[in-house]
JSON list of C-alpha atoms in Angstrom, two decimals:
[
{"chain": "A", "resi": 9, "resn": "MET", "atom": "CA", "xyz": [-16.51, -5.04, 6.33]},
{"chain": "A", "resi": 10, "resn": "SER", "atom": "CA", "xyz": [-13.79, -5.66, 3.75]},
{"chain": "A", "resi": 11, "resn": "ALA", "atom": "CA", "xyz": [-11.68, -2.84, 4.64]},
{"chain": "A", "resi": 12, "resn": "PRO", "atom": "CA", "xyz": [-8.94, -2.17, 7.23]},
{"chain": "A", "resi": 13, "resn": "ALA", "atom": "CA", "xyz": [-10.25, -1.25, 10.83]},
{"chain": "A", "resi": 14, "resn": "GLU", "atom": "CA", "xyz": [-7.86, 1.59, 11.14]},
{"chain": "A", "resi": 15, "resn": "VAL", "atom": "CA", "xyz": [-9.19, 4.94, 10.36]},
{"chain": "A", "resi": 16, "resn": "PRO", "atom": "CA", "xyz": [-7.04, 8.21, 9.43]},
{"chain": "A", "resi": 17, "resn": "GLU", "atom": "CA", "xyz": [-5.94, 10.36, 12.48]},
{"chain": "A", "resi": 18, "resn": "LEU", "atom": "CA", "xyz": [-8.48, 13.30, 11.83]},
{"chain": "A", "resi": 19, "resn": "VAL", "atom": "CA", "xyz": [-11.27, 10.77, 11.49]},
{"chain": "A", "resi": 20, "resn": "ALA", "atom": "CA", "xyz": [-10.23, 9.15, 14.89]},
{"chain": "A", "resi": 21, "resn": "ARG", "atom": "CA", "xyz": [-10.19, 12.60, 16.55]},
{"chain": "A", "resi": 22, "resn": "ALA", "atom": "CA", "xyz": [-13.65, 13.49, 15.07]},
{"chain": "A", "resi": 23, "resn": "LEU", "atom": "CA", "xyz": [-14.94, 10.02, 16.29]},
{"chain": "A", "resi": 24, "resn": "ASP", "atom": "CA", "xyz": [-13.39, 10.85, 19.87]},
{"chain": "A", "resi": 25, "resn": "LEU", "atom": "CA", "xyz": [-15.24, 14.01, 19.96]},
{"chain": "A", "resi": 26, "resn": "SER", "atom": "CA", "xyz": [-18.48, 12.33, 18.83]},
{"chain": "A", "resi": 27, "resn": "ARG", "atom": "CA", "xyz": [-17.98, 9.84, 21.83]},
{"chain": "A", "resi": 28, "resn": "ARG", "atom": "CA", "xyz": [-17.37, 12.55, 24.23]},
{"chain": "A", "resi": 29, "resn": "ARG", "atom": "CA", "xyz": [-20.51, 14.68, 23.00]},
{"chain": "A", "resi": 30, "resn": "GLY", "atom": "CA", "xyz": [-22.67, 11.44, 23.07]},
{"chain": "A", "resi": 31, "resn": "PHE", "atom": "CA", "xyz": [-23.31, 12.03, 19.18]},
{"chain": "A", "resi": 32, "resn": "ILE", "atom": "CA", "xyz": [-24.10, 8.75, 18.04]},
{"chain": "A", "resi": 33, "resn": "THR", "atom": "CA", "xyz": [-25.15, 9.45, 14.44]},
{"chain": "A", "resi": 34, "resn": "SER", "atom": "CA", "xyz": [-21.67, 9.95, 12.94]},
{"chain": "A", "resi": 35, "resn": "THR", "atom": "CA", "xyz": [-20.89, 9.16, 9.45]},
{"chain": "A", "resi": 36, "resn": "ARG", "atom": "CA", "xyz": [-20.34, 5.39, 9.11]},
{"chain": "A", "resi": 37, "resn": "HIS", "atom": "CA", "xyz": [-16.93, 3.89, 8.19]},
{"chain": "A", "resi": 38, "resn": "GLU", "atom": "CA", "xyz": [-18.48, 2.49, 5.08]},
{"chain": "A", "resi": 39, "resn": "THR", "atom": "CA", "xyz": [-19.81, 5.91, 4.01]},
{"chain": "A", "resi": 40, "resn": "GLY", "atom": "CA", "xyz": [-16.50, 7.66, 5.08]},
{"chain": "A", "resi": 41, "resn": "ARG", "atom": "CA", "xyz": [-14.30, 5.27, 2.91]},
{"chain": "A", "resi": 42, "resn": "LEU", "atom": "CA", "xyz": [-16.58, 6.03, -0.01]},
{"chain": "A", "resi": 43, "resn": "LEU", "atom": "CA", "xyz": [-16.36, 9.65, 0.70]},
{"chain": "A", "resi": 44, "resn": "ALA", "atom": "CA", "xyz": [-12.28, 9.44, 0.80]},
{"chain": "A", "resi": 45, "resn": "ALA", "atom": "CA", "xyz": [-12.41, 7.69, -2.45]},
{"chain": "A", "resi": 46, "resn": "LEU", "atom": "CA", "xyz": [-14.76, 10.15, -4.07]},
{"chain": "A", "resi": 47, "resn": "ALA", "atom": "CA", "xyz": [-12.80, 12.97, -2.84]},
{"chain": "A", "resi": 48, "resn": "ALA", "atom": "CA", "xyz": [-9.42, 11.61, -4.20]},
{"chain": "A", "resi": 49, "resn": "SER", "atom": "CA", "xyz": [-10.85, 12.40, -7.58]},
{"chain": "A", "resi": 50, "resn": "ARG", "atom": "CA", "xyz": [-11.99, 15.82, -7.07]},
{"chain": "A", "resi": 51, "resn": "VAL", "atom": "CA", "xyz": [-10.37, 19.33, -7.61]},
{"chain": "A", "resi": 52, "resn": "GLY", "atom": "CA", "xyz": [-11.81, 22.58, -6.55]},
{"chain": "A", "resi": 53, "resn": "THR", "atom": "CA", "xyz": [-14.33, 22.99, -3.34]},
{"chain": "A", "resi": 54, "resn": "LEU", "atom": "CA", "xyz": [-15.67, 20.01, -1.48]},
{"chain": "A", "resi": 55, "resn": "ALA", "atom": "CA", "xyz": [-18.37, 20.64, 1.23]},
{"chain": "A", "resi": 56, "resn": "GLU", "atom": "CA", "xyz": [-20.34, 18.95, 3.91]},
{"chain": "A", "resi": 57, "resn": "LEU", "atom": "CA", "xyz": [-23.81, 20.03, 4.94]},
{"chain": "A", "resi": 58, "resn": "GLY", "atom": "CA", "xyz": [-24.31, 18.72, 8.60]},
{"chain": "A", "resi": 59, "resn": "THR", "atom": "CA", "xyz": [-20.97, 18.86, 10.06]},
{"chain": "A", "resi": 60, "resn": "GLY", "atom": "CA", "xyz": [-21.83, 17.24, 13.40]},
{"chain": "A", "resi": 61, "resn": "CYS", "atom": "CA", "xyz": [-18.60, 16.39, 15.12]},
{"chain": "A", "resi": 62, "resn": "GLY", "atom": "CA", "xyz": [-16.58, 16.61, 11.74]},
{"chain": "A", "resi": 63, "resn": "VAL", "atom": "CA", "xyz": [-16.42, 12.72, 10.97]},
{"chain": "A", "resi": 64, "resn": "GLY", "atom": "CA", "xyz": [-17.73, 13.25, 7.40]},
{"chain": "A", "resi": 65, "resn": "SER", "atom": "CA", "xyz": [-15.30, 16.22, 6.76]},
{"chain": "A", "resi": 66, "resn": "ALA", "atom": "CA", "xyz": [-12.39, 14.18, 8.21]},
{"chain": "A", "resi": 67, "resn": "TRP", "atom": "CA", "xyz": [-13.19, 11.45, 5.60]},
{"chain": "A", "resi": 68, "resn": "LEU", "atom": "CA", "xyz": [-13.19, 13.88, 2.94]},
{"chain": "A", "resi": 69, "resn": "HIS", "atom": "CA", "xyz": [-9.95, 15.37, 4.00]},
{"chain": "A", "resi": 70, "resn": "SER", "atom": "CA", "xyz": [-8.30, 11.87, 4.19]},
{"chain": "A", "resi": 71, "resn": "GLY", "atom": "CA", "xyz": [-8.90, 11.44, 0.47]},
{"chain": "A", "resi": 72, "resn": "ALA", "atom": "CA", "xyz": [-8.92, 14.87, -0.97]},
{"chain": "A", "resi": 73, "resn": "PRO", "atom": "CA", "xyz": [-5.86, 16.28, -2.80]},
{"chain": "A", "resi": 74, "resn": "LYS", "atom": "CA", "xyz": [-3.96, 18.88, -0.88]},
{"chain": "A", "resi": 75, "resn": "GLU", "atom": "CA", "xyz": [-5.10, 21.61, -3.24]},
{"chain": "A", "resi": 76, "resn": "ALA", "atom": "CA", "xyz": [-8.72, 20.83, -2.71]},
{"chain": "A", "resi": 77, "resn": "ARG", "atom": "CA", "xyz": [-10.59, 23.01, -0.31]},
{"chain": "A", "resi": 78, "resn": "ILE", "atom": "CA", "xyz": [-13.13, 21.69, 2.31]},
{"chain": "A", "resi": 79, "resn": "VAL", "atom": "CA", "xyz": [-15.89, 23.71, 3.81]},
{"chain": "A", "resi": 80, "resn": "THR", "atom": "CA", "xyz": [-18.33, 22.79, 6.39]},
{"chain": "A", "resi": 81, "resn": "ALA", "atom": "CA", "xyz": [-20.86, 24.54, 8.64]},
{"chain": "A", "resi": 82, "resn": "GLU", "atom": "CA", "xyz": [-22.20, 23.63, 12.03]},
{"chain": "A", "resi": 83, "resn": "LEU", "atom": "CA", "xyz": [-25.11, 25.30, 13.56]},
{"chain": "A", "resi": 84, "resn": "ASP", "atom": "CA", "xyz": [-24.14, 24.89, 17.29]},
{"chain": "A", "resi": 85, "resn": "PRO", "atom": "CA", "xyz": [-21.19, 27.47, 17.71]},
{"chain": "A", "resi": 86, "resn": "GLU", "atom": "CA", "xyz": [-19.80, 25.29, 20.60]},
{"chain": "A", "resi": 87, "resn": "LEU", "atom": "CA", "xyz": [-19.57, 22.34, 18.60]},
{"chain": "A", "resi": 88, "resn": "ALA", "atom": "CA", "xyz": [-18.23, 24.26, 15.70]},
{"chain": "A", "resi": 89, "resn": "GLN", "atom": "CA", "xyz": [-15.37, 25.45, 17.87]},
{"chain": "A", "resi": 90, "resn": "ASP", "atom": "CA", "xyz": [-14.57, 21.80, 18.96]},
{"chain": "A", "resi": 91, "resn": "VAL", "atom": "CA", "xyz": [-14.55, 20.78, 15.28]},
{"chain": "A", "resi": 92, "resn": "GLN", "atom": "CA", "xyz": [-12.32, 23.82, 14.36]},
{"chain": "A", "resi": 93, "resn": "GLU", "atom": "CA", "xyz": [-9.88, 22.70, 16.82]},
{"chain": "A", "resi": 94, "resn": "ILE", "atom": "CA", "xyz": [-9.81, 19.17, 15.11]},
{"chain": "A", "resi": 95, "resn": "PHE", "atom": "CA", "xyz": [-8.98, 20.64, 11.87]},
{"chain": "A", "resi": 96, "resn": "ALA", "atom": "CA", "xyz": [-6.53, 23.29, 13.32]},
{"chain": "A", "resi": 97, "resn": "GLY", "atom": "CA", "xyz": [-3.52, 21.78, 11.48]},
{"chain": "A", "resi": 98, "resn": "ALA", "atom": "CA", "xyz": [-5.41, 21.27, 8.10]},
{"chain": "A", "resi": 99, "resn": "GLU", "atom": "CA", "xyz": [-4.96, 24.42, 6.01]},
{"chain": "A", "resi": 100, "resn": "ASN", "atom": "CA", "xyz": [-7.46, 23.36, 3.40]},
{"chain": "A", "resi": 101, "resn": "VAL", "atom": "CA", "xyz": [-10.38, 22.84, 5.71]},
{"chain": "A", "resi": 102, "resn": "THR", "atom": "CA", "xyz": [-12.67, 25.82, 6.99]},
{"chain": "A", "resi": 103, "resn": "VAL", "atom": "CA", "xyz": [-15.27, 25.12, 9.67]},
{"chain": "A", "resi": 104, "resn": "ILE", "atom": "CA", "xyz": [-17.98, 27.66, 9.89]},
{"chain": "A", "resi": 105, "resn": "ALA", "atom": "CA", "xyz": [-20.16, 28.23, 12.92]},
{"chain": "A", "resi": 106, "resn": "GLY", "atom": "CA", "xyz": [-23.62, 29.02, 11.28]},
{"chain": "A", "resi": 107, "resn": "ASP", "atom": "CA", "xyz": [-26.50, 27.48, 9.08]},
{"chain": "A", "resi": 108, "resn": "TRP", "atom": "CA", "xyz": [-25.60, 25.38, 6.12]},
{"chain": "A", "resi": 109, "resn": "SER", "atom": "CA", "xyz": [-26.62, 28.26, 3.96]},
{"chain": "A", "resi": 110, "resn": "ALA", "atom": "CA", "xyz": [-23.27, 29.91, 4.96]},
{"chain": "A", "resi": 111, "resn": "LEU", "atom": "CA", "xyz": [-21.66, 27.62, 2.58]},
{"chain": "A", "resi": 112, "resn": "GLU", "atom": "CA", "xyz": [-23.31, 28.98, -0.52]},
{"chain": "A", "resi": 113, "resn": "GLN", "atom": "CA", "xyz": [-20.75, 31.72, -0.92]},
{"chain": "A", "resi": 114, "resn": "TYR", "atom": "CA", "xyz": [-18.17, 28.88, -1.63]},
{"chain": "A", "resi": 115, "resn": "ALA", "atom": "CA", "xyz": [-20.16, 27.08, -4.19]},
{"chain": "A", "resi": 116, "resn": "PRO", "atom": "CA", "xyz": [-19.99, 25.71, -6.88]},
{"chain": "A", "resi": 117, "resn": "PHE", "atom": "CA", "xyz": [-18.95, 22.49, -5.35]},
{"chain": "A", "resi": 118, "resn": "SER", "atom": "CA", "xyz": [-17.11, 19.52, -6.87]},
{"chain": "A", "resi": 119, "resn": "LEU", "atom": "CA", "xyz": [-18.27, 17.30, -4.24]},
{"chain": "A", "resi": 120, "resn": "LEU", "atom": "CA", "xyz": [-21.16, 17.84, -1.77]},
{"chain": "A", "resi": 121, "resn": "PHE", "atom": "CA", "xyz": [-21.85, 15.49, 1.23]},
{"chain": "A", "resi": 122, "resn": "VAL", "atom": "CA", "xyz": [-25.41, 16.18, 2.55]},
{"chain": "A", "resi": 123, "resn": "ASP", "atom": "CA", "xyz": [-26.11, 14.63, 5.87]},
{"chain": "A", "resi": 124, "resn": "VAL", "atom": "CA", "xyz": [-29.38, 16.81, 6.76]},
{"chain": "A", "resi": 125, "resn": "ARG", "atom": "CA", "xyz": [-32.63, 15.30, 5.58]},
{"chain": "A", "resi": 126, "resn": "ASP", "atom": "CA", "xyz": [-34.33, 18.60, 5.54]},
{"chain": "A", "resi": 127, "resn": "VAL", "atom": "CA", "xyz": [-31.82, 19.99, 3.17]},
{"chain": "A", "resi": 128, "resn": "MET", "atom": "CA", "xyz": [-31.92, 16.90, 0.91]},
{"chain": "A", "resi": 129, "resn": "ALA", "atom": "CA", "xyz": [-35.46, 17.78, 0.18]},
{"chain": "A", "resi": 130, "resn": "ASP", "atom": "CA", "xyz": [-34.59, 20.93, -1.64]},
{"chain": "A", "resi": 131, "resn": "ILE", "atom": "CA", "xyz": [-32.98, 19.50, -4.83]},
{"chain": "A", "resi": 132, "resn": "ASP", "atom": "CA", "xyz": [-33.23, 22.67, -6.62]},
{"chain": "A", "resi": 133, "resn": "VAL", "atom": "CA", "xyz": [-31.03, 24.51, -4.16]},
{"chain": "A", "resi": 134, "resn": "LEU", "atom": "CA", "xyz": [-28.64, 21.73, -3.91]},
{"chain": "A", "resi": 135, "resn": "ALA", "atom": "CA", "xyz": [-28.42, 21.33, -7.79]},
{"chain": "A", "resi": 136, "resn": "GLY", "atom": "CA", "xyz": [-27.54, 25.03, -7.98]},
{"chain": "A", "resi": 137, "resn": "LEU", "atom": "CA", "xyz": [-24.66, 24.42, -5.63]},
{"chain": "A", "resi": 138, "resn": "LEU", "atom": "CA", "xyz": [-22.94, 21.82, -7.71]},
{"chain": "A", "resi": 139, "resn": "ALA", "atom": "CA", "xyz": [-20.51, 22.42, -10.55]},
{"chain": "A", "resi": 140, "resn": "PRO", "atom": "CA", "xyz": [-21.35, 20.50, -13.69]},
{"chain": "A", "resi": 141, "resn": "GLY", "atom": "CA", "xyz": [-19.91, 16.98, -13.18]},
{"chain": "A", "resi": 142, "resn": "GLY", "atom": "CA", "xyz": [-20.09, 17.67, -9.44]},
{"chain": "A", "resi": 143, "resn": "ILE", "atom": "CA", "xyz": [-21.09, 14.83, -7.16]},
{"chain": "A", "resi": 144, "resn": "ALA", "atom": "CA", "xyz": [-23.80, 14.90, -4.45]},
{"chain": "A", "resi": 145, "resn": "VAL", "atom": "CA", "xyz": [-23.51, 12.08, -1.67]},
{"chain": "A", "resi": 146, "resn": "LEU", "atom": "CA", "xyz": [-26.82, 12.04, 0.27]},
{"chain": "A", "resi": 147, "resn": "ASP", "atom": "CA", "xyz": [-26.59, 9.83, 3.51]},
{"chain": "A", "resi": 148, "resn": "ASP", "atom": "CA", "xyz": [-29.05, 8.14, 5.88]},
{"chain": "A", "resi": 149, "resn": "PHE", "atom": "CA", "xyz": [-31.52, 6.33, 3.77]},
{"chain": "A", "resi": 150, "resn": "VAL", "atom": "CA", "xyz": [-33.45, 3.36, 4.93]},
{"chain": "A", "resi": 151, "resn": "PRO", "atom": "CA", "xyz": [-33.21, 0.49, 2.19]},
{"chain": "A", "resi": 152, "resn": "SER", "atom": "CA", "xyz": [-36.25, -0.21, 0.18]},
{"chain": "A", "resi": 153, "resn": "THR", "atom": "CA", "xyz": [-37.11, -3.09, -2.12]},
{"chain": "A", "resi": 154, "resn": "PHE", "atom": "CA", "xyz": [-39.83, -1.28, -3.60]},
{"chain": "A", "resi": 155, "resn": "TRP", "atom": "CA", "xyz": [-40.53, 1.20, -6.20]},
{"chain": "A", "resi": 156, "resn": "PRO", "atom": "CA", "xyz": [-41.34, 3.89, -5.57]},
{"chain": "A", "resi": 157, "resn": "PRO", "atom": "CA", "xyz": [-39.22, 3.37, -2.41]},
{"chain": "A", "resi": 158, "resn": "ILE", "atom": "CA", "xyz": [-41.48, 2.84, 0.68]},
{"chain": "A", "resi": 159, "resn": "VAL", "atom": "CA", "xyz": [-40.34, 3.56, 4.19]},
{"chain": "A", "resi": 160, "resn": "ASP", "atom": "CA", "xyz": [-42.71, 3.29, 7.14]},
{"chain": "A", "resi": 161, "resn": "GLY", "atom": "CA", "xyz": [-45.55, 2.86, 4.84]},
{"chain": "A", "resi": 162, "resn": "GLN", "atom": "CA", "xyz": [-45.11, 6.05, 2.80]},
{"chain": "A", "resi": 163, "resn": "VAL", "atom": "CA", "xyz": [-43.31, 6.87, -0.43]},
{"chain": "A", "resi": 164, "resn": "ASP", "atom": "CA", "xyz": [-39.81, 8.41, 0.32]},
{"chain": "A", "resi": 165, "resn": "THR", "atom": "CA", "xyz": [-40.34, 11.37, -2.03]},
{"chain": "A", "resi": 166, "resn": "VAL", "atom": "CA", "xyz": [-36.93, 12.72, -1.30]},
{"chain": "A", "resi": 167, "resn": "ARG", "atom": "CA", "xyz": [-35.17, 9.71, -2.58]},
{"chain": "A", "resi": 168, "resn": "GLU", "atom": "CA", "xyz": [-37.65, 9.32, -5.47]},
{"chain": "A", "resi": 169, "resn": "GLN", "atom": "CA", "xyz": [-36.82, 12.88, -6.64]},
{"chain": "A", "resi": 170, "resn": "TRP", "atom": "CA", "xyz": [-33.05, 12.40, -6.50]},
{"chain": "A", "resi": 171, "resn": "LEU", "atom": "CA", "xyz": [-33.20, 9.16, -8.34]},
{"chain": "A", "resi": 172, "resn": "THR", "atom": "CA", "xyz": [-35.41, 10.51, -11.26]},
{"chain": "A", "resi": 173, "resn": "ASP", "atom": "CA", "xyz": [-34.27, 14.11, -11.69]},
{"chain": "A", "resi": 174, "resn": "GLU", "atom": "CA", "xyz": [-33.02, 14.54, -15.21]},
{"chain": "A", "resi": 175, "resn": "ARG", "atom": "CA", "xyz": [-30.24, 17.05, -14.05]},
{"chain": "A", "resi": 176, "resn": "PHE", "atom": "CA", "xyz": [-28.44, 14.07, -12.32]},
{"chain": "A", "resi": 177, "resn": "VAL", "atom": "CA", "xyz": [-27.15, 10.51, -13.01]},
{"chain": "A", "resi": 178, "resn": "ALA", "atom": "CA", "xyz": [-28.05, 8.98, -9.64]},
{"chain": "A", "resi": 179, "resn": "VAL", "atom": "CA", "xyz": [-27.68, 5.57, -7.96]},
{"chain": "A", "resi": 180, "resn": "GLU", "atom": "CA", "xyz": [-28.66, 4.19, -4.55]},
{"chain": "A", "resi": 181, "resn": "MET", "atom": "CA", "xyz": [-25.95, 2.23, -2.92]},
{"chain": "A", "resi": 182, "resn": "LEU", "atom": "CA", "xyz": [-26.58, -0.15, 0.11]},
{"chain": "A", "resi": 183, "resn": "ILE", "atom": "CA", "xyz": [-23.69, 0.40, 2.44]},
{"chain": "A", "resi": 184, "resn": "ASP", "atom": "CA", "xyz": [-25.07, -1.98, 5.23]},
{"chain": "A", "resi": 185, "resn": "PRO", "atom": "CA", "xyz": [-28.15, -4.14, 5.62]},
{"chain": "A", "resi": 186, "resn": "ASP", "atom": "CA", "xyz": [-30.06, -1.27, 7.27]},
{"chain": "A", "resi": 187, "resn": "ALA", "atom": "CA", "xyz": [-28.53, 1.79, 5.38]},
{"chain": "A", "resi": 188, "resn": "SER", "atom": "CA", "xyz": [-28.12, 3.36, 2.05]},
{"chain": "A", "resi": 189, "resn": "LEU", "atom": "CA", "xyz": [-26.98, 6.54, 0.46]},
{"chain": "A", "resi": 190, "resn": "ILE", "atom": "CA", "xyz": [-27.38, 8.05, -3.10]},
{"chain": "A", "resi": 191, "resn": "ILE", "atom": "CA", "xyz": [-24.71, 9.27, -5.31]},
{"chain": "A", "resi": 192, "resn": "ALA", "atom": "CA", "xyz": [-25.80, 11.83, -7.82]},
{"chain": "A", "resi": 193, "resn": "THR", "atom": "CA", "xyz": [-23.65, 13.38, -10.46]},
{"chain": "A", "resi": 194, "resn": "ARG", "atom": "CA", "xyz": [-24.70, 16.65, -11.96]},
{"chain": "A", "resi": 195, "resn": "ARG", "atom": "CA", "xyz": [-24.90, 16.52, -15.68]}
]
């Protein structure tokens, strides 16, 4: 990895919560650093769908301008409470205990980090949540060297629709030999 090993304080706190909770699917550092870099260019409202232990939101916070607002929703109310405690000193971060759809009231988003595979499949809903020029980052894809993309012997229709939908300019990025993500900018 060609980046410093250190992570921002809130990211470290969220990673510590992940370890204590046995949550092993937290946002990778490579993805986190990309989120921070993208967040640095955004104004308005940024969101994460799929809070988990708050690692993705912490990375967004580390790069976002102070005037940007970050909202995230966690279905598990106890976990949402733990994540709220991590962000207690961050006035621009709102953690909601509830389904991801609770975030719709904060749209349109200038940056949307989606870490829930079932939600990624509903491209029409997500497109409606993004402001023109808004960026969606979709995580946790398995790299494929084929087109259409094949994973476990089947076409990955979620990835295919994001990479071909005319409402977006999209690219898949390899972030590790076994992981990729999609960045899609709303036209």
